PDB file of C-alpha atoms and ligand atoms in Angstrom:
ATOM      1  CA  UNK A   1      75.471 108.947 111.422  1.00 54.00           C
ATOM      2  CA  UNK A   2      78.718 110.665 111.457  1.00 55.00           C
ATOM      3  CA  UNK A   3      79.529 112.997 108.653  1.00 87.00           C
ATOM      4  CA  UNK A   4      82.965 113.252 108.252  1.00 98.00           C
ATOM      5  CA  UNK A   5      85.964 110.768 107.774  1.00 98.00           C
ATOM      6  CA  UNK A   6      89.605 110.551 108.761  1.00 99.00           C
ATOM      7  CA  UNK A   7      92.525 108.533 107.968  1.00 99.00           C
ATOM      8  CA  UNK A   8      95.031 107.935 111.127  1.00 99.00           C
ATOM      9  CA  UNK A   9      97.955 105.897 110.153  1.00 99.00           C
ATOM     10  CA  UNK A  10      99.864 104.562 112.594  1.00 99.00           C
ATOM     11  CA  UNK A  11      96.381 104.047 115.002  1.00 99.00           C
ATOM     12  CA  UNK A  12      98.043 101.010 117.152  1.00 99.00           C
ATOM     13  CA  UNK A  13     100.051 103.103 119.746  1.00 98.00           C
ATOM     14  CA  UNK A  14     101.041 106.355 121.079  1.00 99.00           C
ATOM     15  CA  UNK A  15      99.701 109.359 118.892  1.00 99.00           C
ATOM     16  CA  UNK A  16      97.748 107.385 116.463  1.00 99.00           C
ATOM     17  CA  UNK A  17      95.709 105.491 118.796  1.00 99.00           C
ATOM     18  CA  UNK A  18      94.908 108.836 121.158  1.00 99.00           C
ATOM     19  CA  UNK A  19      93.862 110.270 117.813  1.00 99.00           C
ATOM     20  CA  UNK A  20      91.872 107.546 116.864  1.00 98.00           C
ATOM     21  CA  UNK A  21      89.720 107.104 120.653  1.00 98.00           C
ATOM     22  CA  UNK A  22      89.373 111.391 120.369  1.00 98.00           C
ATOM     23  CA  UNK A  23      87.875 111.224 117.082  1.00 98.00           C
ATOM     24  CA  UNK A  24      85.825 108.599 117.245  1.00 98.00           C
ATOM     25  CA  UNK A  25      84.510 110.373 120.317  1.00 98.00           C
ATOM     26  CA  UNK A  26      84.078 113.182 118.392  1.00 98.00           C
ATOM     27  CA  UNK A  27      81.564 111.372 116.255  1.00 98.00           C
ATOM     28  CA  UNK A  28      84.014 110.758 113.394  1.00 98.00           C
ATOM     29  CA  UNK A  29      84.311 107.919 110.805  1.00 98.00           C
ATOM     30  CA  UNK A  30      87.561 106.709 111.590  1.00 98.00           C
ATOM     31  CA  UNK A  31      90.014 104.467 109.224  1.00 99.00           C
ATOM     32  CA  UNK A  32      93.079 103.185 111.404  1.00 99.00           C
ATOM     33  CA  UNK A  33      95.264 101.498 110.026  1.00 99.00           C
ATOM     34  CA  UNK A  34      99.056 100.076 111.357  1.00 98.00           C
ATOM     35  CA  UNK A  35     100.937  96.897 110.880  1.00 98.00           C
ATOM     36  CA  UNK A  36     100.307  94.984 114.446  1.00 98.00           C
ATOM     37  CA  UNK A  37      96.646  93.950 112.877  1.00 98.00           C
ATOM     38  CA  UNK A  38      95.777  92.319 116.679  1.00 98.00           C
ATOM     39  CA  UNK A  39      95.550  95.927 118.053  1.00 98.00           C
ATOM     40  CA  UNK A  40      93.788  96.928 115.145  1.00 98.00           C
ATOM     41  CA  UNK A  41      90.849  93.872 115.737  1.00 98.00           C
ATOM     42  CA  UNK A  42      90.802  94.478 119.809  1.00 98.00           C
ATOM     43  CA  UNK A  43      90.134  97.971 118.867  1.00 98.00           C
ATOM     44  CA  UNK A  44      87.620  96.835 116.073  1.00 98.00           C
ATOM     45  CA  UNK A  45      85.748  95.118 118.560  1.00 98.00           C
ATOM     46  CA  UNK A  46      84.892  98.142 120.747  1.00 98.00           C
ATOM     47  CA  UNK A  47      83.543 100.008 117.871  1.00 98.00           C
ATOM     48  CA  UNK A  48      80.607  99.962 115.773  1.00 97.00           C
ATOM     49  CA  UNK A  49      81.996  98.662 111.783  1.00 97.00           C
ATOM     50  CA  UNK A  50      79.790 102.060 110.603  1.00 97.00           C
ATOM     51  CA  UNK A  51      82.232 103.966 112.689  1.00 98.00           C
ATOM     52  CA  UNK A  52      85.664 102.345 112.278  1.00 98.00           C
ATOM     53  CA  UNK A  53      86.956 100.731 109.620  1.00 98.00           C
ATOM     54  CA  UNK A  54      90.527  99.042 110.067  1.00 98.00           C
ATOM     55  CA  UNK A  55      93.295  97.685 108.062  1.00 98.00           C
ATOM     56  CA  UNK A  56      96.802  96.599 108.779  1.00 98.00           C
ATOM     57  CA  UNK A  57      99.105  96.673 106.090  1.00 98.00           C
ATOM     58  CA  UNK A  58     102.710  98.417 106.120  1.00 99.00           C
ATOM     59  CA  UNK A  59     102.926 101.859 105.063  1.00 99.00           C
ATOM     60  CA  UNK A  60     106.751 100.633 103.172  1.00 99.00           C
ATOM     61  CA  UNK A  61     104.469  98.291 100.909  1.00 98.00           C
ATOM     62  CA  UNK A  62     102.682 100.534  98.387  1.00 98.00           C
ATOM     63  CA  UNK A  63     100.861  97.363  96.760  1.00 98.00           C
ATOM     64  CA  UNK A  64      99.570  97.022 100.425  1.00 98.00           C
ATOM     65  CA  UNK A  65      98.615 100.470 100.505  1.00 99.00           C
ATOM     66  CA  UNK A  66      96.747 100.820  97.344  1.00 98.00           C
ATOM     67  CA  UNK A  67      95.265  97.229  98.260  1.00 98.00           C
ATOM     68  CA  UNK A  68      94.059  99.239 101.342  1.00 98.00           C
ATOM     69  CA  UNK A  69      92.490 102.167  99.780  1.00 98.00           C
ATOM     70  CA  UNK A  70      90.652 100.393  97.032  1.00 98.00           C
ATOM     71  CA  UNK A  71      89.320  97.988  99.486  1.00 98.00           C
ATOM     72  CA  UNK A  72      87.807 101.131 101.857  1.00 98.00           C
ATOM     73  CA  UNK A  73      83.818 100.104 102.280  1.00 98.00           C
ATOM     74  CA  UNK A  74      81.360 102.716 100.452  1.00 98.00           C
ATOM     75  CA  UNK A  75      81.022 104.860 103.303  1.00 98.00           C
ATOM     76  CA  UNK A  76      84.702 105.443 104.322  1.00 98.00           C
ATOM     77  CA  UNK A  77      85.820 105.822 100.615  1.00 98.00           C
ATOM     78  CA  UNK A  78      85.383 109.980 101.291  1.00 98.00           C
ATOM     79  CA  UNK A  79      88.628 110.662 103.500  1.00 98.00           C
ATOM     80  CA  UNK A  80      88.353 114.336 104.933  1.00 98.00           C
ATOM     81  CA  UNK A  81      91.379 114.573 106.941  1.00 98.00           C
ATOM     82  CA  UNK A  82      94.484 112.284 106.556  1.00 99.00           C
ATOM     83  CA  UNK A  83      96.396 112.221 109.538  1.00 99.00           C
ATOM     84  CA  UNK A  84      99.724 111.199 107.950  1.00 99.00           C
ATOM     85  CA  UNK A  85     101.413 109.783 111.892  1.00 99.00           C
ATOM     86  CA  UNK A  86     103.071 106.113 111.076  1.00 99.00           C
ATOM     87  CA  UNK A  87     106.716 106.821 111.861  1.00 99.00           C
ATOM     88  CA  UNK A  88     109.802 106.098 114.369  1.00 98.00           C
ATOM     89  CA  UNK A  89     112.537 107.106 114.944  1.00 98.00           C
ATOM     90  CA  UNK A  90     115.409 104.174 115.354  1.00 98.00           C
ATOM     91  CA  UNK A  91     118.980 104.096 116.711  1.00 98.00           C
ATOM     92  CA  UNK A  92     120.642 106.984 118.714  1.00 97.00           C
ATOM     93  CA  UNK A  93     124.389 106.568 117.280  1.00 98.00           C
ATOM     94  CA  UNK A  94     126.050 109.812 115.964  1.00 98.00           C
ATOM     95  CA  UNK A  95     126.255 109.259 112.098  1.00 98.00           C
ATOM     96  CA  UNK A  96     129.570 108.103 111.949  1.00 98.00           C
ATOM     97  CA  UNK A  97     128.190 104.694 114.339  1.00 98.00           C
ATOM     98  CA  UNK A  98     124.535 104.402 112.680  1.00 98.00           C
ATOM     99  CA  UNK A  99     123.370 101.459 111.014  1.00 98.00           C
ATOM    100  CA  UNK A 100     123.056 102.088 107.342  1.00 98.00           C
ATOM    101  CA  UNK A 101     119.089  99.856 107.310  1.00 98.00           C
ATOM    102  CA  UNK A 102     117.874 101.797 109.938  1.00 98.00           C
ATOM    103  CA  UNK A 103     118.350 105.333 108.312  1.00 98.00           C
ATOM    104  CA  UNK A 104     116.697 103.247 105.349  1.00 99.00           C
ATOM    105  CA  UNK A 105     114.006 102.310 107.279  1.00 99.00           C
ATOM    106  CA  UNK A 106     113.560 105.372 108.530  1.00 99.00           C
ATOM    107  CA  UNK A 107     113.518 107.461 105.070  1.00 99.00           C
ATOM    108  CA  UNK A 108     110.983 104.303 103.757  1.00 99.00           C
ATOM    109  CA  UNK A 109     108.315 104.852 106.685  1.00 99.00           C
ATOM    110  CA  UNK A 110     108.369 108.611 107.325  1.00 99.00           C
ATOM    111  CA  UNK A 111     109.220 110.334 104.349  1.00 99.00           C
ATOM    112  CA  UNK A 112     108.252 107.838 101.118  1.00 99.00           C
ATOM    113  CA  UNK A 113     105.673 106.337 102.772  1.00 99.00           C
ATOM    114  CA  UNK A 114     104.384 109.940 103.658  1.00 99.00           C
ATOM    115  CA  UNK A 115     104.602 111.288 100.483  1.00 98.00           C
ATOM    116  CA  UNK A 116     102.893 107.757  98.711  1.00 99.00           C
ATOM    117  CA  UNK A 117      99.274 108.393 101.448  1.00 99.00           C
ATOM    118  CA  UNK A 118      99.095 112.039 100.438  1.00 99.00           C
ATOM    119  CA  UNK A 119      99.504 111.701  96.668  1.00 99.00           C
ATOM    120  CA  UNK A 120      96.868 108.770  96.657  1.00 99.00           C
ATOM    121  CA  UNK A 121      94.847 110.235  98.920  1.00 98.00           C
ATOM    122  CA  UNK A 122      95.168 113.856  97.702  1.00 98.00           C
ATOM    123  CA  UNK A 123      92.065 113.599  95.102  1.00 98.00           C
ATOM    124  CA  UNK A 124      89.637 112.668  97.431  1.00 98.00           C
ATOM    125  CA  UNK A 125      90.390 115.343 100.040  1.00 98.00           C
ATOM    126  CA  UNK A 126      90.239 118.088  97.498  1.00 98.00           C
ATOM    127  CA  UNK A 127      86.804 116.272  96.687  1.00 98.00           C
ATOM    128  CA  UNK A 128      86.194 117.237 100.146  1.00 97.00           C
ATOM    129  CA  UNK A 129      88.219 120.341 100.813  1.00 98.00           C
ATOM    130  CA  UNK A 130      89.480 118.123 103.152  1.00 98.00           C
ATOM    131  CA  UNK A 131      92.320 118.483 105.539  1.00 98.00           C
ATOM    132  CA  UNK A 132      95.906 116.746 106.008  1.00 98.00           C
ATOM    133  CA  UNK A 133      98.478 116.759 109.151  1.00 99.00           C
ATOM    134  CA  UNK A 134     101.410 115.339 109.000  1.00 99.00           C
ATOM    135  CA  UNK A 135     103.270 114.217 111.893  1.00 99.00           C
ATOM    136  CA  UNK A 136     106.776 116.169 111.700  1.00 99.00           C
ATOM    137  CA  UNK A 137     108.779 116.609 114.911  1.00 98.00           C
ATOM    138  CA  UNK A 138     110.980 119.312 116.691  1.00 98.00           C
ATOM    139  CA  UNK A 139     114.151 117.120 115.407  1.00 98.00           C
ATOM    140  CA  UNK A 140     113.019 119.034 112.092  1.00 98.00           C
ATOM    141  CA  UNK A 141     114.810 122.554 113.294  1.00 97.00           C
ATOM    142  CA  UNK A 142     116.477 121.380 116.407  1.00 97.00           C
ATOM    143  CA  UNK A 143     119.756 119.121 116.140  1.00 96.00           C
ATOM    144  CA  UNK A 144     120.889 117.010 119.231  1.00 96.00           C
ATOM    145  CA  UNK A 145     123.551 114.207 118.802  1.00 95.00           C
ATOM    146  CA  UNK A 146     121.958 110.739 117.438  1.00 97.00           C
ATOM    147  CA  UNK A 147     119.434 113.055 115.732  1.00 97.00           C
ATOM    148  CA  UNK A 148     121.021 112.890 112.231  1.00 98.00           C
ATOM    149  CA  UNK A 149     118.501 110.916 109.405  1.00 98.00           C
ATOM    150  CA  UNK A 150     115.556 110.729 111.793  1.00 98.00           C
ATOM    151  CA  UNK A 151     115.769 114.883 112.523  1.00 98.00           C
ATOM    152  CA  UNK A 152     116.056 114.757 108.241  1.00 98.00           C
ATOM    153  CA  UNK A 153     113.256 113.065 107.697  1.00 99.00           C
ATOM    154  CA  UNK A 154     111.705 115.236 109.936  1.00 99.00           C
ATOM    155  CA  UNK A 155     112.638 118.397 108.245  1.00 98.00           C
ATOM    156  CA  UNK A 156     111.346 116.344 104.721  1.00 99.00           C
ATOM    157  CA  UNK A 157     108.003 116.230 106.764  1.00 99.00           C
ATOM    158  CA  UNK A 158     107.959 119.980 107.679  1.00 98.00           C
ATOM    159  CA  UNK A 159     108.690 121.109 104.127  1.00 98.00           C
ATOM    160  CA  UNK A 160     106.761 118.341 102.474  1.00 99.00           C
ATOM    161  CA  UNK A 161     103.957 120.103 104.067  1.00 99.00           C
ATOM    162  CA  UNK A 162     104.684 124.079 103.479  1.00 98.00           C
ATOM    163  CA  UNK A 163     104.842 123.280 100.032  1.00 98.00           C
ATOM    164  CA  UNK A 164     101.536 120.991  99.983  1.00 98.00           C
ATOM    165  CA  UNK A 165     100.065 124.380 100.563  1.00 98.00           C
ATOM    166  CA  UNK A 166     101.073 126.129  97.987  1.00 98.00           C
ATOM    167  CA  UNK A 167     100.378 123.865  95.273  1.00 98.00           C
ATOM    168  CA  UNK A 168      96.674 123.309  97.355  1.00 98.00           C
ATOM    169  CA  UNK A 169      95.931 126.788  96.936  1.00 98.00           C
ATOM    170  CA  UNK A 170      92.854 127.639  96.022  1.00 98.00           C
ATOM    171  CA  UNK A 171      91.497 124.206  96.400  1.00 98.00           C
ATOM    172  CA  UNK A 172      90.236 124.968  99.765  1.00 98.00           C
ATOM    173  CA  UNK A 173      92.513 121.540 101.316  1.00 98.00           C
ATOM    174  CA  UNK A 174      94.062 122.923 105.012  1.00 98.00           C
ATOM    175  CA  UNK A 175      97.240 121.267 105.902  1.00 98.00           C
ATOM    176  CA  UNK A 176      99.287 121.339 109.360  1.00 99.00           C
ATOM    177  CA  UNK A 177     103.036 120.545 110.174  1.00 98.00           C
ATOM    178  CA  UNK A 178     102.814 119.253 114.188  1.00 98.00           C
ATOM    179  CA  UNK A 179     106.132 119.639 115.820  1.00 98.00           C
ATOM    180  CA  UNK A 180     106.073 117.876 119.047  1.00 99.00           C
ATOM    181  CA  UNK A 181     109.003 117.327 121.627  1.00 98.00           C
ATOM    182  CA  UNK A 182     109.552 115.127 123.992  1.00 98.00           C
ATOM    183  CA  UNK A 183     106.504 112.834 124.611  1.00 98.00           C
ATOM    184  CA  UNK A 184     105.316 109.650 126.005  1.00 98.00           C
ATOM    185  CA  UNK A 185     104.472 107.068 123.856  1.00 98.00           C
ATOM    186  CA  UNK A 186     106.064 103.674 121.961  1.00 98.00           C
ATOM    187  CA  UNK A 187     108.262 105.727 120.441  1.00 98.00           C
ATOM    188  CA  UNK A 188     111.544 105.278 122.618  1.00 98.00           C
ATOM    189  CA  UNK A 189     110.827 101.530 122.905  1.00 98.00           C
ATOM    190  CA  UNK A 190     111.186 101.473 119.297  1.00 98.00           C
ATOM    191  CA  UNK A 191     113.970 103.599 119.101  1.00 98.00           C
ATOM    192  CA  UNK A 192     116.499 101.753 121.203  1.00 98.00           C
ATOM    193  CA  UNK A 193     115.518  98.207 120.184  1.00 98.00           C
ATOM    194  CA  UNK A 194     112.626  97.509 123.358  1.00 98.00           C
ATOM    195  CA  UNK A 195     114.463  98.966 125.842  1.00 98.00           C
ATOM    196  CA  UNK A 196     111.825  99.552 128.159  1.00 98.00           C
ATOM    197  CA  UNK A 197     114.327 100.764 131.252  1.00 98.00           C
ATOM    198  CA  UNK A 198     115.713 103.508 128.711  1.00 98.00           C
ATOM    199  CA  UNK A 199     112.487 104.882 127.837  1.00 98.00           C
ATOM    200  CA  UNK A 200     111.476 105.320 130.975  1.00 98.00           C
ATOM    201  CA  UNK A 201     114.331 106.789 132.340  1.00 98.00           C
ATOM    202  CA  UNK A 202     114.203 109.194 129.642  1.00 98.00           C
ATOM    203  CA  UNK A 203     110.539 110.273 130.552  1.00 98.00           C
ATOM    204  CA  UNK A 204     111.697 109.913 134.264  1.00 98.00           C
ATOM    205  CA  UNK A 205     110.092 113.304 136.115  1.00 98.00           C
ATOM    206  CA  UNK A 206     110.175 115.175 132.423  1.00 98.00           C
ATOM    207  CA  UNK A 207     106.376 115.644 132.242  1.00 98.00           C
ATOM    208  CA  UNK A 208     106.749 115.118 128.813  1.00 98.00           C
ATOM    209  CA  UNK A 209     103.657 115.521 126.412  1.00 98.00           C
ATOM    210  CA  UNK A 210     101.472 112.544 126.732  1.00 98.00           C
ATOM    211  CA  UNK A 211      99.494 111.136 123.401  1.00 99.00           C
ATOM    212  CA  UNK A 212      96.620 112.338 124.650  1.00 98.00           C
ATOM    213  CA  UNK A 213      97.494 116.218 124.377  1.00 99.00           C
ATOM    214  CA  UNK A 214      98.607 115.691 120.701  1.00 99.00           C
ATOM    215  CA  UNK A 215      95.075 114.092 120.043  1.00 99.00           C
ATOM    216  CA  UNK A 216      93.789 117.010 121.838  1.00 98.00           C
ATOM    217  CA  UNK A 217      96.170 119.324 119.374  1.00 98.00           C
ATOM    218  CA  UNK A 218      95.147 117.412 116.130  1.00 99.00           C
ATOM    219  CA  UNK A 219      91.321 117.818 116.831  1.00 98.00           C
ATOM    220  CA  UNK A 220      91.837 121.269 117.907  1.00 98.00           C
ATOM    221  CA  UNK A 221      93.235 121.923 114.587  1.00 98.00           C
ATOM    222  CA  UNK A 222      90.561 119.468 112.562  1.00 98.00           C
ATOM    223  CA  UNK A 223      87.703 121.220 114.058  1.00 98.00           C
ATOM    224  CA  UNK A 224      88.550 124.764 113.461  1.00 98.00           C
ATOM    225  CA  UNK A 225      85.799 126.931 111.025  1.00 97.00           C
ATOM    226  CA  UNK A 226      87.182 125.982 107.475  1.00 95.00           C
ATOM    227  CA  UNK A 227      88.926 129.561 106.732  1.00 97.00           C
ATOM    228  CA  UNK A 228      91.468 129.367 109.006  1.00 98.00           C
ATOM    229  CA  UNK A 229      94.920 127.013 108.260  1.00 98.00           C
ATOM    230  CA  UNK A 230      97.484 126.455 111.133  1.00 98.00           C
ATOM    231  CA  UNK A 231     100.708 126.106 108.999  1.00 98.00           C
ATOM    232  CA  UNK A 232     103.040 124.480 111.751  1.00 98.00           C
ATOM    233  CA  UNK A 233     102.758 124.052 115.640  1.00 98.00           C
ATOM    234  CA  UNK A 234     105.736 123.215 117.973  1.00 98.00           C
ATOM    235  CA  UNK A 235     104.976 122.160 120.880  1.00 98.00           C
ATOM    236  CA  UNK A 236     107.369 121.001 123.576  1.00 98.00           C
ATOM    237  CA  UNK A 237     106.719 119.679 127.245  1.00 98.00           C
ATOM    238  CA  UNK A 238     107.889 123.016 129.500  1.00 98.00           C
ATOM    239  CA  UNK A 239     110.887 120.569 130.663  1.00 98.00           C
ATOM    240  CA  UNK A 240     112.272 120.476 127.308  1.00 98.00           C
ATOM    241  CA  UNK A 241     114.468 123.579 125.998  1.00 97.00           C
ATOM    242  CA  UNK A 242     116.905 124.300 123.364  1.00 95.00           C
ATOM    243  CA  UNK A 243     120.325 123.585 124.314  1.00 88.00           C
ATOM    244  CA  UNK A 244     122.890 125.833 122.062  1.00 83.00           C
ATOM    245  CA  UNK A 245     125.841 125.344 120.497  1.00 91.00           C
ATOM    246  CA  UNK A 246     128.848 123.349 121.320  1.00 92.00           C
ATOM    247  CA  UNK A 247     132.394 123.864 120.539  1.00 96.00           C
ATOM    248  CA  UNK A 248     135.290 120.958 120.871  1.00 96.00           C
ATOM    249  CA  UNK A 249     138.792 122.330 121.559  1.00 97.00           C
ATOM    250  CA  UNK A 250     142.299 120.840 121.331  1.00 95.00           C
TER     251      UNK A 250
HETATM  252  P1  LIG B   1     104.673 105.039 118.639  1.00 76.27           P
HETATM  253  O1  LIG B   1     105.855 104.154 118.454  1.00 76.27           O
HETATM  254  O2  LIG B   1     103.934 104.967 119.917  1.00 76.27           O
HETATM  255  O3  LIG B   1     103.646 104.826 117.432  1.00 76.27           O
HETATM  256  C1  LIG B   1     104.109 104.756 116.113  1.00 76.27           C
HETATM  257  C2  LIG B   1     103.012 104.236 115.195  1.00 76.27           C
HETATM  258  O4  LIG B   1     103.536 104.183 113.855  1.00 76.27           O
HETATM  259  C3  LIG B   1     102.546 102.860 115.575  1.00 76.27           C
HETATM  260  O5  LIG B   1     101.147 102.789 115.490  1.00 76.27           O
HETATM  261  C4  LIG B   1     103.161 101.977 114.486  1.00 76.27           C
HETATM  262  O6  LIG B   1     102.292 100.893 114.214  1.00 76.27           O
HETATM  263  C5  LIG B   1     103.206 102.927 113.292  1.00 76.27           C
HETATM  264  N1  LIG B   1     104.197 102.498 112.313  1.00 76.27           N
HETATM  265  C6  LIG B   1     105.547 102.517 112.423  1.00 76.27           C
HETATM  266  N2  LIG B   1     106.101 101.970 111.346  1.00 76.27           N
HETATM  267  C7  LIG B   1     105.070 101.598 110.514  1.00 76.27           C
HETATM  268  C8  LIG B   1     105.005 100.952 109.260  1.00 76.27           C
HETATM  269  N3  LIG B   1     106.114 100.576 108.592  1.00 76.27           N
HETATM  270  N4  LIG B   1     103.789 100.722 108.715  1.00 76.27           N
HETATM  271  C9  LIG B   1     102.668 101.097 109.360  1.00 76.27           C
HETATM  272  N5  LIG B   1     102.670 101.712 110.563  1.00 76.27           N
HETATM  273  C10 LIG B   1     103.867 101.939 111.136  1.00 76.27           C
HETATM  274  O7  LIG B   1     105.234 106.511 118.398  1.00 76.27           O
HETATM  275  P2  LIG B   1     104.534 107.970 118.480  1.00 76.27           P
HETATM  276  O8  LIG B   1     103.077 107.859 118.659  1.00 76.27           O
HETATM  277  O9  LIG B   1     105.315 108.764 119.431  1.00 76.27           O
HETATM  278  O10 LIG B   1     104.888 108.507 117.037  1.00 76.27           O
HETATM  279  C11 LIG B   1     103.917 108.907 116.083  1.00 76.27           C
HETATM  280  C12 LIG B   1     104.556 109.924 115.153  1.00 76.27           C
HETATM  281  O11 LIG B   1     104.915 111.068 115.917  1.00 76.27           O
HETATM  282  C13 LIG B   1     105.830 109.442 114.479  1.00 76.27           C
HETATM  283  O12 LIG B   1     105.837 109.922 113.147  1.00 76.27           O
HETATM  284  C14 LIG B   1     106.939 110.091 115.302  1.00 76.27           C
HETATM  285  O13 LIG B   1     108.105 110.289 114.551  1.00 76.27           O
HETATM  286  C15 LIG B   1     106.278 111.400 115.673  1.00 76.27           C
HETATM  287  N6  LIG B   1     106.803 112.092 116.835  1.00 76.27           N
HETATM  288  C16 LIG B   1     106.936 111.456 118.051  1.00 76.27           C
HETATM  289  C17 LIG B   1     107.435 112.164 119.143  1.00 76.27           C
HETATM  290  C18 LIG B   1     107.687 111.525 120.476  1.00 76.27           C
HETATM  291  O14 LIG B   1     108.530 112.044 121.238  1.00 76.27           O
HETATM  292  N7  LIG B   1     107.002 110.458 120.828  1.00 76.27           N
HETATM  293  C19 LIG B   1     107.749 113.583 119.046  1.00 76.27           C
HETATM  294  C20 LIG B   1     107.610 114.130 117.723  1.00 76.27           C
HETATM  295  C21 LIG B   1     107.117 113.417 116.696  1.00 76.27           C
HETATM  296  P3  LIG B   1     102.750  99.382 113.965  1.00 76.27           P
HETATM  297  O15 LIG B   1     104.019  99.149 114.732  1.00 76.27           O
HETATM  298  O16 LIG B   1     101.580  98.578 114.450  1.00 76.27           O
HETATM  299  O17 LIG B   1     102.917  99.310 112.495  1.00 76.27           O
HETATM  300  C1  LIG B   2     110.624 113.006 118.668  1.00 76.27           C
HETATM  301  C2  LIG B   2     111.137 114.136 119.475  1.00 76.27           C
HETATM  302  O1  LIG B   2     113.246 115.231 120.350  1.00 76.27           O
HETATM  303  O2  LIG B   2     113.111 112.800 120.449  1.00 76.27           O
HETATM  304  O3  LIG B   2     110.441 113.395 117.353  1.00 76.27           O
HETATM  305  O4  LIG B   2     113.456 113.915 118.351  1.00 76.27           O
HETATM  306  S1  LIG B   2     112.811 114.013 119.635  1.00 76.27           S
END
């Protein structure tokens, strides 16, 4: 029977679902939840129900969310990590173009949303002197044009988490900022409406990180001995640089 349980939010695509195949590998107990509740029963199907308990609700609806964690059976009711991943990033307009209900939606999914799993979830994993990682991104410290509320909400993500560990101290909860660049999933679908020709001309012979080594990176970091907390980790594909500065002139 496995003896440990994690939370992956946002287990129906890209990061999220990579985590969710490399932990129940790992011999895991694995919650996975997401909105599109069809992925969520194909993957059901594969898995044993002692293994992998689902649930599709919207991370934006808290009444959903508490519905969701009050409903967890028995023997997933113990969460030991919380992999805090449900996000997106939508629109690449400078500021002065965006659309006002995207940076909303944006601010509802990855930072309240964020904050609403770890604070109901936050007395069970110091029950378990569990673990939390939170899904941040190099848009936190890096700006590029288009960037704007999404790299914010990033930043929210990276701090949020910093300062999770200093009010968890001494309660022996770990928690991890990931910082990943440029990689492969959903994610630039979703950011420019579906455009599937965009996303994979932005991927186009960029080796970018795939889901799979951010799986790799969150399991890594799950299954190290108990005494040891990664604070952040920034990872980029070795395509991907920093840029600079740029100056406009008259
Ligand atoms: P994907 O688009 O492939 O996956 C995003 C996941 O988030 C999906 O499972 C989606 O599920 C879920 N999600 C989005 N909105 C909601 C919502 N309102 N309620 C519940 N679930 C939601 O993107 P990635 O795997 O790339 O992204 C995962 C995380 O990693 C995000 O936080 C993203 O910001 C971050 N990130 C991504 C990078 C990249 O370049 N790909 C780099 C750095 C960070 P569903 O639609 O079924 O609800
Ligand atoms: C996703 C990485 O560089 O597109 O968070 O913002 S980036």
């Amino acid at each position: 029977m496995p003896t440990k349980t994690v939370w992956i939010t946002g287990a129906t695509a890209g990061f999220g679902a990579a985590t969710t195949e490399r932990f129940l590998r790992g011999g895991w107990r694995v919650i996975a939840s997401g909105r599109r509740a069809e992925r969520l029963q194909a993957l059901a199907a594969q898995h044993d129900s002692t293994q992998l308990h689902t649930c599709a609700f919207d991370v934006r609806d808290l009444g959903a969310m508490r519905t969701a964690i009050a409903d967890l059976p028995e023997a997933f009711a113990g969460v030991d990590l919380l992999v805090n991943n449900a996000g997106l990033a939508l629109g690449t307009a400078p500021a002065q173009d965006a659309d006002l209900a995207q940076w909303q939606q944006m601010i509802d999914t990855n930072v309240t949303a964020l904050v609403a799993m770890t604070r109901l979830l936050l007395p069970r994993l110091i029950e378990r002197r569990g673990a939390l990682v939170n899904l941040s991104s190099i848009s936190s410290s890096y700006a590029y044009r288009g960037g704007n509320v999404y790299g914010g909400t990033k930043a929210f993500v990276t701090q949020f988490s910093q300062n999770l560990r200093t009010d968890l101290h001494g309660t022996g909860v770990r928690v991890t900022s990931i910082e990943p660049g440029m990689a492969e999933t959903e994610f630039t679908l979703v950011r420019t409406g579906g455009d599937q020709a965009a996303s994979d001309q932005l991927y186009a012979g960029a080796h970018p990180i795939t889901a799979s080594d951010i799986a790799e990176t969150i399991w890594w970091i799950a299954t190290l001995p108990p005494h040891l907390n990664i604070n952040r980790i920034e990872v980029m594909p070795v395509s991907q640089s920093a840029a600079g500065l740029q100056v406009h002139r008259d």
